[in-house]
Amino acid sequence: MTADVALILLQDGIVSGAVYVLLATVLVLIFSVTRVIFVPQGDLVAFTALTLSAFEAGNVPGTVWLLVFGAAAALLLELREAAAQRDRARIARSLLRFGAFPALIALVAVFLIPKTAPLPWKMAVSCALIACLGPIIYRIVFQPLAATSPLVLLIAAIATHLGLNSIGLHLFEPRVYARQAFPVSPSRSSAWSLHSRQLA
């Protein structure tokens, strides 16, 4: 094993470990506040990677349509409750939170991400799409159940996971997604190619 291959493997281990640490931190934070394990978290992580892969292939990712329809459903729920309470401030907040902002992110994803766009820009928009799904999932699934027991919330979290899993299979299809490796220096790239051929 050369030094370049060792550095690449070390970098891969650090990155993978950092991802697991972040996931564990989020799970602990949510559980410590709500006493509920946020099961759909893994689906959101998978959707982020699949969204980036779709951008890399030059396609509009299915998460755009999930965001649009989810935001529309959340907005209808919010407007109905706000209208019943005659709360104009809540109506304005709802239009911004579930209307304007998700629509802006969806428009950016559809029209401002060409296949040749820089990787950091694609990554930023992929993260923004998934970040917008968080409040939408909360509004549709968890807010109506906020006063119930943790067991009911856990069941809702599992049901949300199963629902997102099914939606993901429909939006992205059950096939292998691959993307090009992140850019590295030429010497490391050639060393990694050599190491991959040796392993094969």
JSON list of C-alpha atoms in Angstrom, two decimals:
[
{"chain": "A", "resi": 1, "resn": "MET", "atom": "CA", "xyz": [0.00, 0.00, 0.00]},
{"chain": "A", "resi": 2, "resn": "THR", "atom": "CA", "xyz": [1.40, 3.37, -1.03]},
{"chain": "A", "resi": 3, "resn": "ALA", "atom": "CA", "xyz": [1.25, 6.54, 1.01]},
{"chain": "A", "resi": 4, "resn": "ASP", "atom": "CA", "xyz": [-1.31, 8.06, -1.38]},
{"chain": "A", "resi": 5, "resn": "VAL", "atom": "CA", "xyz": [-3.66, 5.11, -0.98]},
{"chain": "A", "resi": 6, "resn": "ALA", "atom": "CA", "xyz": [-3.23, 5.21, 2.79]},
{"chain": "A", "resi": 7, "resn": "LEU", "atom": "CA", "xyz": [-4.11, 8.92, 2.83]},
{"chain": "A", "resi": 8, "resn": "ILE", "atom": "CA", "xyz": [-7.18, 8.32, 0.68]},
{"chain": "A", "resi": 9, "resn": "LEU", "atom": "CA", "xyz": [-8.37, 5.51, 2.96]},
{"chain": "A", "resi": 10, "resn": "LEU", "atom": "CA", "xyz": [-7.69, 7.67, 6.02]},
{"chain": "A", "resi": 11, "resn": "GLN", "atom": "CA", "xyz": [-9.69, 10.52, 4.51]},
{"chain": "A", "resi": 12, "resn": "ASP", "atom": "CA", "xyz": [-12.55, 8.16, 3.65]},
{"chain": "A", "resi": 13, "resn": "GLY", "atom": "CA", "xyz": [-12.57, 6.83, 7.22]},
{"chain": "A", "resi": 14, "resn": "ILE", "atom": "CA", "xyz": [-12.61, 10.31, 8.72]},
{"chain": "A", "resi": 15, "resn": "VAL", "atom": "CA", "xyz": [-15.44, 11.44, 6.45]},
{"chain": "A", "resi": 16, "resn": "SER", "atom": "CA", "xyz": [-17.53, 8.32, 7.11]},
{"chain": "A", "resi": 17, "resn": "GLY", "atom": "CA", "xyz": [-16.91, 8.64, 10.84]},
{"chain": "A", "resi": 18, "resn": "ALA", "atom": "CA", "xyz": [-17.91, 12.30, 10.78]},
{"chain": "A", "resi": 19, "resn": "VAL", "atom": "CA", "xyz": [-21.19, 11.42, 9.03]},
{"chain": "A", "resi": 20, "resn": "TYR", "atom": "CA", "xyz": [-21.99, 8.78, 11.67]},
{"chain": "A", "resi": 21, "resn": "VAL", "atom": "CA", "xyz": [-21.09, 11.18, 14.49]},
{"chain": "A", "resi": 22, "resn": "LEU", "atom": "CA", "xyz": [-23.42, 13.83, 13.06]},
{"chain": "A", "resi": 23, "resn": "LEU", "atom": "CA", "xyz": [-26.25, 11.31, 12.65]},
{"chain": "A", "resi": 24, "resn": "ALA", "atom": "CA", "xyz": [-25.79, 10.06, 16.21]},
{"chain": "A", "resi": 25, "resn": "THR", "atom": "CA", "xyz": [-25.71, 13.63, 17.54]},
{"chain": "A", "resi": 26, "resn": "VAL", "atom": "CA", "xyz": [-28.97, 14.50, 15.81]},
{"chain": "A", "resi": 27, "resn": "LEU", "atom": "CA", "xyz": [-30.64, 11.33, 17.08]},
{"chain": "A", "resi": 28, "resn": "VAL", "atom": "CA", "xyz": [-29.53, 12.05, 20.65]},
{"chain": "A", "resi": 29, "resn": "LEU", "atom": "CA", "xyz": [-30.60, 15.70, 20.49]},
{"chain": "A", "resi": 30, "resn": "ILE", "atom": "CA", "xyz": [-34.06, 14.87, 19.18]},
{"chain": "A", "resi": 31, "resn": "PHE", "atom": "CA", "xyz": [-34.50, 12.00, 21.63]},
{"chain": "A", "resi": 32, "resn": "SER", "atom": "CA", "xyz": [-33.36, 14.10, 24.61]},
{"chain": "A", "resi": 33, "resn": "VAL", "atom": "CA", "xyz": [-36.00, 16.74, 23.82]},
{"chain": "A", "resi": 34, "resn": "THR", "atom": "CA", "xyz": [-38.92, 14.65, 22.58]},
{"chain": "A", "resi": 35, "resn": "ARG", "atom": "CA", "xyz": [-38.16, 11.15, 23.93]},
{"chain": "A", "resi": 36, "resn": "VAL", "atom": "CA", "xyz": [-38.83, 9.92, 20.40]},
{"chain": "A", "resi": 37, "resn": "ILE", "atom": "CA", "xyz": [-36.32, 8.33, 18.03]},
{"chain": "A", "resi": 38, "resn": "PHE", "atom": "CA", "xyz": [-36.56, 10.20, 14.73]},
{"chain": "A", "resi": 39, "resn": "VAL", "atom": "CA", "xyz": [-36.62, 7.15, 12.48]},
{"chain": "A", "resi": 40, "resn": "PRO", "atom": "CA", "xyz": [-37.03, 9.02, 9.13]},
{"chain": "A", "resi": 41, "resn": "GLN", "atom": "CA", "xyz": [-33.62, 10.66, 9.57]},
{"chain": "A", "resi": 42, "resn": "GLY", "atom": "CA", "xyz": [-31.96, 7.95, 7.49]},
{"chain": "A", "resi": 43, "resn": "ASP", "atom": "CA", "xyz": [-34.42, 8.55, 4.66]},
{"chain": "A", "resi": 44, "resn": "LEU", "atom": "CA", "xyz": [-33.54, 12.23, 4.56]},
{"chain": "A", "resi": 45, "resn": "VAL", "atom": "CA", "xyz": [-29.82, 11.39, 4.41]},
{"chain": "A", "resi": 46, "resn": "ALA", "atom": "CA", "xyz": [-30.47, 8.96, 1.55]},
{"chain": "A", "resi": 47, "resn": "PHE", "atom": "CA", "xyz": [-32.63, 11.52, -0.27]},
{"chain": "A", "resi": 48, "resn": "THR", "atom": "CA", "xyz": [-29.77, 14.02, -0.08]},
{"chain": "A", "resi": 49, "resn": "ALA", "atom": "CA", "xyz": [-27.34, 11.64, -1.77]},
{"chain": "A", "resi": 50, "resn": "LEU", "atom": "CA", "xyz": [-29.91, 10.61, -4.39]},
{"chain": "A", "resi": 51, "resn": "THR", "atom": "CA", "xyz": [-30.73, 14.26, -5.10]},
{"chain": "A", "resi": 52, "resn": "LEU", "atom": "CA", "xyz": [-27.06, 15.05, -5.67]},
{"chain": "A", "resi": 53, "resn": "SER", "atom": "CA", "xyz": [-26.74, 12.03, -7.96]},
{"chain": "A", "resi": 54, "resn": "ALA", "atom": "CA", "xyz": [-29.72, 13.23, -10.01]},
{"chain": "A", "resi": 55, "resn": "PHE", "atom": "CA", "xyz": [-28.15, 16.68, -10.35]},
{"chain": "A", "resi": 56, "resn": "GLU", "atom": "CA", "xyz": [-24.87, 15.07, -11.44]},
{"chain": "A", "resi": 57, "resn": "ALA", "atom": "CA", "xyz": [-26.76, 13.13, -14.13]},
{"chain": "A", "resi": 58, "resn": "GLY", "atom": "CA", "xyz": [-28.37, 16.35, -15.37]},
{"chain": "A", "resi": 59, "resn": "ASN", "atom": "CA", "xyz": [-31.88, 15.42, -14.20]},
{"chain": "A", "resi": 60, "resn": "VAL", "atom": "CA", "xyz": [-34.41, 17.18, -12.01]},
{"chain": "A", "resi": 61, "resn": "PRO", "atom": "CA", "xyz": [-34.47, 15.12, -8.78]},
{"chain": "A", "resi": 62, "resn": "GLY", "atom": "CA", "xyz": [-37.73, 13.67, -7.53]},
{"chain": "A", "resi": 63, "resn": "THR", "atom": "CA", "xyz": [-37.26, 15.47, -4.23]},
{"chain": "A", "resi": 64, "resn": "VAL", "atom": "CA", "xyz": [-38.31, 18.68, -6.00]},
{"chain": "A", "resi": 65, "resn": "TRP", "atom": "CA", "xyz": [-41.80, 17.27, -6.57]},
{"chain": "A", "resi": 66, "resn": "LEU", "atom": "CA", "xyz": [-41.89, 15.81, -3.06]},
{"chain": "A", "resi": 67, "resn": "LEU", "atom": "CA", "xyz": [-41.08, 19.28, -1.75]},
{"chain": "A", "resi": 68, "resn": "VAL", "atom": "CA", "xyz": [-43.71, 20.98, -3.92]},
{"chain": "A", "resi": 69, "resn": "PHE", "atom": "CA", "xyz": [-46.58, 18.64, -3.02]},
{"chain": "A", "resi": 70, "resn": "GLY", "atom": "CA", "xyz": [-45.55, 18.38, 0.64]},
{"chain": "A", "resi": 71, "resn": "ALA", "atom": "CA", "xyz": [-45.33, 22.17, 0.96]},
{"chain": "A", "resi": 72, "resn": "ALA", "atom": "CA", "xyz": [-48.74, 22.55, -0.67]},
{"chain": "A", "resi": 73, "resn": "ALA", "atom": "CA", "xyz": [-50.29, 20.07, 1.80]},
{"chain": "A", "resi": 74, "resn": "ALA", "atom": "CA", "xyz": [-48.61, 21.76, 4.78]},
{"chain": "A", "resi": 75, "resn": "LEU", "atom": "CA", "xyz": [-49.70, 25.19, 3.55]},
{"chain": "A", "resi": 76, "resn": "LEU", "atom": "CA", "xyz": [-53.31, 24.09, 3.21]},
{"chain": "A", "resi": 77, "resn": "LEU", "atom": "CA", "xyz": [-53.29, 22.70, 6.75]},
{"chain": "A", "resi": 78, "resn": "GLU", "atom": "CA", "xyz": [-51.76, 25.89, 8.14]},
{"chain": "A", "resi": 79, "resn": "LEU", "atom": "CA", "xyz": [-54.08, 28.23, 6.24]},
{"chain": "A", "resi": 80, "resn": "ARG", "atom": "CA", "xyz": [-57.14, 26.28, 7.34]},
{"chain": "A", "resi": 81, "resn": "GLU", "atom": "CA", "xyz": [-56.18, 26.52, 11.02]},
{"chain": "A", "resi": 82, "resn": "ALA", "atom": "CA", "xyz": [-55.06, 30.16, 10.73]},
{"chain": "A", "resi": 83, "resn": "ALA", "atom": "CA", "xyz": [-58.29, 31.12, 8.96]},
{"chain": "A", "resi": 84, "resn": "ALA", "atom": "CA", "xyz": [-60.35, 29.39, 11.66]},
{"chain": "A", "resi": 85, "resn": "GLN", "atom": "CA", "xyz": [-58.45, 31.41, 14.29]},
{"chain": "A", "resi": 86, "resn": "ARG", "atom": "CA", "xyz": [-58.50, 34.56, 12.13]},
{"chain": "A", "resi": 87, "resn": "ASP", "atom": "CA", "xyz": [-54.79, 34.95, 12.76]},
{"chain": "A", "resi": 88, "resn": "ARG", "atom": "CA", "xyz": [-53.41, 37.12, 9.96]},
{"chain": "A", "resi": 89, "resn": "ALA", "atom": "CA", "xyz": [-49.86, 36.98, 11.27]},
{"chain": "A", "resi": 90, "resn": "ARG", "atom": "CA", "xyz": [-49.93, 33.18, 11.14]},
{"chain": "A", "resi": 91, "resn": "ILE", "atom": "CA", "xyz": [-51.30, 33.31, 7.61]},
{"chain": "A", "resi": 92, "resn": "ALA", "atom": "CA", "xyz": [-48.41, 35.52, 6.54]},
{"chain": "A", "resi": 93, "resn": "ARG", "atom": "CA", "xyz": [-45.86, 33.26, 8.25]},
{"chain": "A", "resi": 94, "resn": "SER", "atom": "CA", "xyz": [-47.43, 30.19, 6.63]},
{"chain": "A", "resi": 95, "resn": "LEU", "atom": "CA", "xyz": [-47.32, 31.73, 3.16]},
{"chain": "A", "resi": 96, "resn": "LEU", "atom": "CA", "xyz": [-43.64, 32.49, 3.65]},
{"chain": "A", "resi": 97, "resn": "ARG", "atom": "CA", "xyz": [-42.64, 29.23, 5.36]},
{"chain": "A", "resi": 98, "resn": "PHE", "atom": "CA", "xyz": [-44.64, 26.74, 3.29]},
{"chain": "A", "resi": 99, "resn": "GLY", "atom": "CA", "xyz": [-45.24, 28.79, 0.16]},
{"chain": "A", "resi": 100, "resn": "ALA", "atom": "CA", "xyz": [-42.60, 31.25, -0.94]},
{"chain": "A", "resi": 101, "resn": "PHE", "atom": "CA", "xyz": [-39.47, 29.64, 0.47]},
{"chain": "A", "resi": 102, "resn": "PRO", "atom": "CA", "xyz": [-40.08, 26.05, -0.77]},
{"chain": "A", "resi": 103, "resn": "ALA", "atom": "CA", "xyz": [-41.20, 27.46, -4.15]},
{"chain": "A", "resi": 104, "resn": "LEU", "atom": "CA", "xyz": [-37.97, 29.43, -4.42]},
{"chain": "A", "resi": 105, "resn": "ILE", "atom": "CA", "xyz": [-35.82, 26.39, -3.64]},
{"chain": "A", "resi": 106, "resn": "ALA", "atom": "CA", "xyz": [-37.80, 24.27, -6.13]},
{"chain": "A", "resi": 107, "resn": "LEU", "atom": "CA", "xyz": [-37.39, 26.87, -8.87]},
{"chain": "A", "resi": 108, "resn": "VAL", "atom": "CA", "xyz": [-33.65, 27.06, -8.22]},
{"chain": "A", "resi": 109, "resn": "ALA", "atom": "CA", "xyz": [-33.41, 23.26, -8.41]},
{"chain": "A", "resi": 110, "resn": "VAL", "atom": "CA", "xyz": [-35.33, 23.11, -11.68]},
{"chain": "A", "resi": 111, "resn": "PHE", "atom": "CA", "xyz": [-33.87, 26.08, -13.56]},
{"chain": "A", "resi": 112, "resn": "LEU", "atom": "CA", "xyz": [-30.49, 26.97, -12.03]},
{"chain": "A", "resi": 113, "resn": "ILE", "atom": "CA", "xyz": [-28.72, 23.61, -11.79]},
{"chain": "A", "resi": 114, "resn": "PRO", "atom": "CA", "xyz": [-27.29, 22.70, -15.20]},
{"chain": "A", "resi": 115, "resn": "LYS", "atom": "CA", "xyz": [-25.28, 19.50, -15.48]},
{"chain": "A", "resi": 116, "resn": "THR", "atom": "CA", "xyz": [-22.11, 21.58, -15.71]},
{"chain": "A", "resi": 117, "resn": "ALA", "atom": "CA", "xyz": [-22.82, 23.51, -12.51]},
{"chain": "A", "resi": 118, "resn": "PRO", "atom": "CA", "xyz": [-20.06, 23.45, -9.87]},
{"chain": "A", "resi": 119, "resn": "LEU", "atom": "CA", "xyz": [-20.26, 20.59, -7.38]},
{"chain": "A", "resi": 120, "resn": "PRO", "atom": "CA", "xyz": [-20.51, 22.87, -4.28]},
{"chain": "A", "resi": 121, "resn": "TRP", "atom": "CA", "xyz": [-23.55, 24.59, -5.82]},
{"chain": "A", "resi": 122, "resn": "LYS", "atom": "CA", "xyz": [-25.24, 21.24, -6.48]},
{"chain": "A", "resi": 123, "resn": "MET", "atom": "CA", "xyz": [-24.45, 20.13, -2.94]},
{"chain": "A", "resi": 124, "resn": "ALA", "atom": "CA", "xyz": [-25.85, 23.36, -1.45]},
{"chain": "A", "resi": 125, "resn": "VAL", "atom": "CA", "xyz": [-29.13, 23.07, -3.37]},
{"chain": "A", "resi": 126, "resn": "SER", "atom": "CA", "xyz": [-29.44, 19.37, -2.50]},
{"chain": "A", "resi": 127, "resn": "CYS", "atom": "CA", "xyz": [-29.07, 20.19, 1.20]},
{"chain": "A", "resi": 128, "resn": "ALA", "atom": "CA", "xyz": [-31.54, 23.08, 0.88]},
{"chain": "A", "resi": 129, "resn": "LEU", "atom": "CA", "xyz": [-34.15, 20.81, -0.70]},
{"chain": "A", "resi": 130, "resn": "ILE", "atom": "CA", "xyz": [-33.88, 18.30, 2.13]},
{"chain": "A", "resi": 131, "resn": "ALA", "atom": "CA", "xyz": [-33.76, 21.00, 4.83]},
{"chain": "A", "resi": 132, "resn": "CYS", "atom": "CA", "xyz": [-37.09, 22.34, 3.55]},
{"chain": "A", "resi": 133, "resn": "LEU", "atom": "CA", "xyz": [-38.64, 18.89, 3.99]},
{"chain": "A", "resi": 134, "resn": "GLY", "atom": "CA", "xyz": [-38.03, 18.91, 7.76]},
{"chain": "A", "resi": 135, "resn": "PRO", "atom": "CA", "xyz": [-40.66, 21.54, 8.73]},
{"chain": "A", "resi": 136, "resn": "ILE", "atom": "CA", "xyz": [-43.06, 20.07, 6.18]},
{"chain": "A", "resi": 137, "resn": "ILE", "atom": "CA", "xyz": [-42.82, 16.58, 7.69]},
{"chain": "A", "resi": 138, "resn": "TYR", "atom": "CA", "xyz": [-43.24, 18.05, 11.16]},
{"chain": "A", "resi": 139, "resn": "ARG", "atom": "CA", "xyz": [-46.33, 20.04, 10.12]},
{"chain": "A", "resi": 140, "resn": "ILE", "atom": "CA", "xyz": [-48.06, 17.19, 8.35]},
{"chain": "A", "resi": 141, "resn": "VAL", "atom": "CA", "xyz": [-47.18, 14.26, 10.60]},
{"chain": "A", "resi": 142, "resn": "PHE", "atom": "CA", "xyz": [-46.03, 15.33, 14.05]},
{"chain": "A", "resi": 143, "resn": "GLN", "atom": "CA", "xyz": [-47.69, 18.65, 14.87]},
{"chain": "A", "resi": 144, "resn": "PRO", "atom": "CA", "xyz": [-51.22, 17.17, 14.95]},
{"chain": "A", "resi": 145, "resn": "LEU", "atom": "CA", "xyz": [-49.90, 14.52, 17.38]},
{"chain": "A", "resi": 146, "resn": "ALA", "atom": "CA", "xyz": [-47.75, 16.80, 19.53]},
{"chain": "A", "resi": 147, "resn": "ALA", "atom": "CA", "xyz": [-49.93, 16.34, 22.63]},
{"chain": "A", "resi": 148, "resn": "THR", "atom": "CA", "xyz": [-49.97, 12.55, 22.45]},
{"chain": "A", "resi": 149, "resn": "SER", "atom": "CA", "xyz": [-47.70, 10.05, 24.19]},
{"chain": "A", "resi": 150, "resn": "PRO", "atom": "CA", "xyz": [-44.13, 9.29, 23.04]},
{"chain": "A", "resi": 151, "resn": "LEU", "atom": "CA", "xyz": [-45.29, 5.84, 21.94]},
{"chain": "A", "resi": 152, "resn": "VAL", "atom": "CA", "xyz": [-47.76, 7.36, 19.47]},
{"chain": "A", "resi": 153, "resn": "LEU", "atom": "CA", "xyz": [-45.05, 9.70, 18.19]},
{"chain": "A", "resi": 154, "resn": "LEU", "atom": "CA", "xyz": [-42.68, 6.76, 17.75]},
{"chain": "A", "resi": 155, "resn": "ILE", "atom": "CA", "xyz": [-45.32, 4.89, 15.77]},
{"chain": "A", "resi": 156, "resn": "ALA", "atom": "CA", "xyz": [-45.83, 8.01, 13.65]},
{"chain": "A", "resi": 157, "resn": "ALA", "atom": "CA", "xyz": [-42.06, 8.23, 13.09]},
{"chain": "A", "resi": 158, "resn": "ILE", "atom": "CA", "xyz": [-41.94, 4.61, 11.92]},
{"chain": "A", "resi": 159, "resn": "ALA", "atom": "CA", "xyz": [-44.93, 5.17, 9.65]},
{"chain": "A", "resi": 160, "resn": "THR", "atom": "CA", "xyz": [-43.23, 8.27, 8.23]},
{"chain": "A", "resi": 161, "resn": "HIS", "atom": "CA", "xyz": [-40.08, 6.23, 7.57]},
{"chain": "A", "resi": 162, "resn": "LEU", "atom": "CA", "xyz": [-42.07, 3.58, 5.71]},
{"chain": "A", "resi": 163, "resn": "GLY", "atom": "CA", "xyz": [-43.91, 6.25, 3.75]},
{"chain": "A", "resi": 164, "resn": "LEU", "atom": "CA", "xyz": [-40.72, 8.08, 2.76]},
{"chain": "A", "resi": 165, "resn": "ASN", "atom": "CA", "xyz": [-39.11, 4.77, 1.85]},
{"chain": "A", "resi": 166, "resn": "SER", "atom": "CA", "xyz": [-41.98, 3.98, -0.52]},
{"chain": "A", "resi": 167, "resn": "ILE", "atom": "CA", "xyz": [-41.96, 7.51, -1.95]},
{"chain": "A", "resi": 168, "resn": "GLY", "atom": "CA", "xyz": [-38.20, 7.28, -2.48]},
{"chain": "A", "resi": 169, "resn": "LEU", "atom": "CA", "xyz": [-38.56, 4.01, -4.38]},
{"chain": "A", "resi": 170, "resn": "HIS", "atom": "CA", "xyz": [-41.19, 5.65, -6.59]},
{"chain": "A", "resi": 171, "resn": "LEU", "atom": "CA", "xyz": [-39.24, 8.86, -7.17]},
{"chain": "A", "resi": 172, "resn": "PHE", "atom": "CA", "xyz": [-35.78, 7.39, -7.68]},
{"chain": "A", "resi": 173, "resn": "GLU", "atom": "CA", "xyz": [-36.61, 3.80, -8.70]},
{"chain": "A", "resi": 174, "resn": "PRO", "atom": "CA", "xyz": [-34.92, 0.76, -7.12]},
{"chain": "A", "resi": 175, "resn": "ARG", "atom": "CA", "xyz": [-31.67, 0.87, -9.07]},
{"chain": "A", "resi": 176, "resn": "VAL", "atom": "CA", "xyz": [-28.03, 1.61, -8.40]},
{"chain": "A", "resi": 177, "resn": "TYR", "atom": "CA", "xyz": [-27.02, 5.27, -8.44]},
{"chain": "A", "resi": 178, "resn": "ALA", "atom": "CA", "xyz": [-23.41, 6.16, -9.03]},
{"chain": "A", "resi": 179, "resn": "ARG", "atom": "CA", "xyz": [-21.63, 9.46, -9.28]},
{"chain": "A", "resi": 180, "resn": "GLN", "atom": "CA", "xyz": [-18.14, 10.55, -10.07]},
{"chain": "A", "resi": 181, "resn": "ALA", "atom": "CA", "xyz": [-15.74, 10.80, -7.16]},
{"chain": "A", "resi": 182, "resn": "PHE", "atom": "CA", "xyz": [-15.14, 14.22, -5.67]},
{"chain": "A", "resi": 183, "resn": "PRO", "atom": "CA", "xyz": [-12.22, 16.00, -7.35]},
{"chain": "A", "resi": 184, "resn": "VAL", "atom": "CA", "xyz": [-8.82, 15.15, -5.90]},
{"chain": "A", "resi": 185, "resn": "SER", "atom": "CA", "xyz": [-5.28, 15.89, -6.94]},
{"chain": "A", "resi": 186, "resn": "PRO", "atom": "CA", "xyz": [-4.07, 14.00, -10.06]},
{"chain": "A", "resi": 187, "resn": "SER", "atom": "CA", "xyz": [-1.53, 11.93, -8.14]},
{"chain": "A", "resi": 188, "resn": "ARG", "atom": "CA", "xyz": [-4.11, 10.78, -5.61]},
{"chain": "A", "resi": 189, "resn": "SER", "atom": "CA", "xyz": [-6.64, 10.10, -8.35]},
{"chain": "A", "resi": 190, "resn": "SER", "atom": "CA", "xyz": [-4.21, 7.87, -10.24]},
{"chain": "A", "resi": 191, "resn": "ALA", "atom": "CA", "xyz": [-3.18, 6.14, -7.01]},
{"chain": "A", "resi": 192, "resn": "TRP", "atom": "CA", "xyz": [-6.82, 5.46, -6.14]},
{"chain": "A", "resi": 193, "resn": "SER", "atom": "CA", "xyz": [-7.49, 4.08, -9.65]},
{"chain": "A", "resi": 194, "resn": "LEU", "atom": "CA", "xyz": [-4.47, 1.79, -9.33]},
{"chain": "A", "resi": 195, "resn": "HIS", "atom": "CA", "xyz": [-5.61, 0.62, -5.88]},
{"chain": "A", "resi": 196, "resn": "SER", "atom": "CA", "xyz": [-9.14, -0.04, -7.20]},
{"chain": "A", "resi": 197, "resn": "ARG", "atom": "CA", "xyz": [-7.78, -2.14, -10.06]},
{"chain": "A", "resi": 198, "resn": "GLN", "atom": "CA", "xyz": [-5.61, -4.11, -7.64]},
{"chain": "A", "resi": 199, "resn": "LEU", "atom": "CA", "xyz": [-8.61, -4.84, -5.42]},
{"chain": "A", "resi": 200, "resn": "ALA", "atom": "CA", "xyz": [-10.66, -5.93, -8.45]}
]
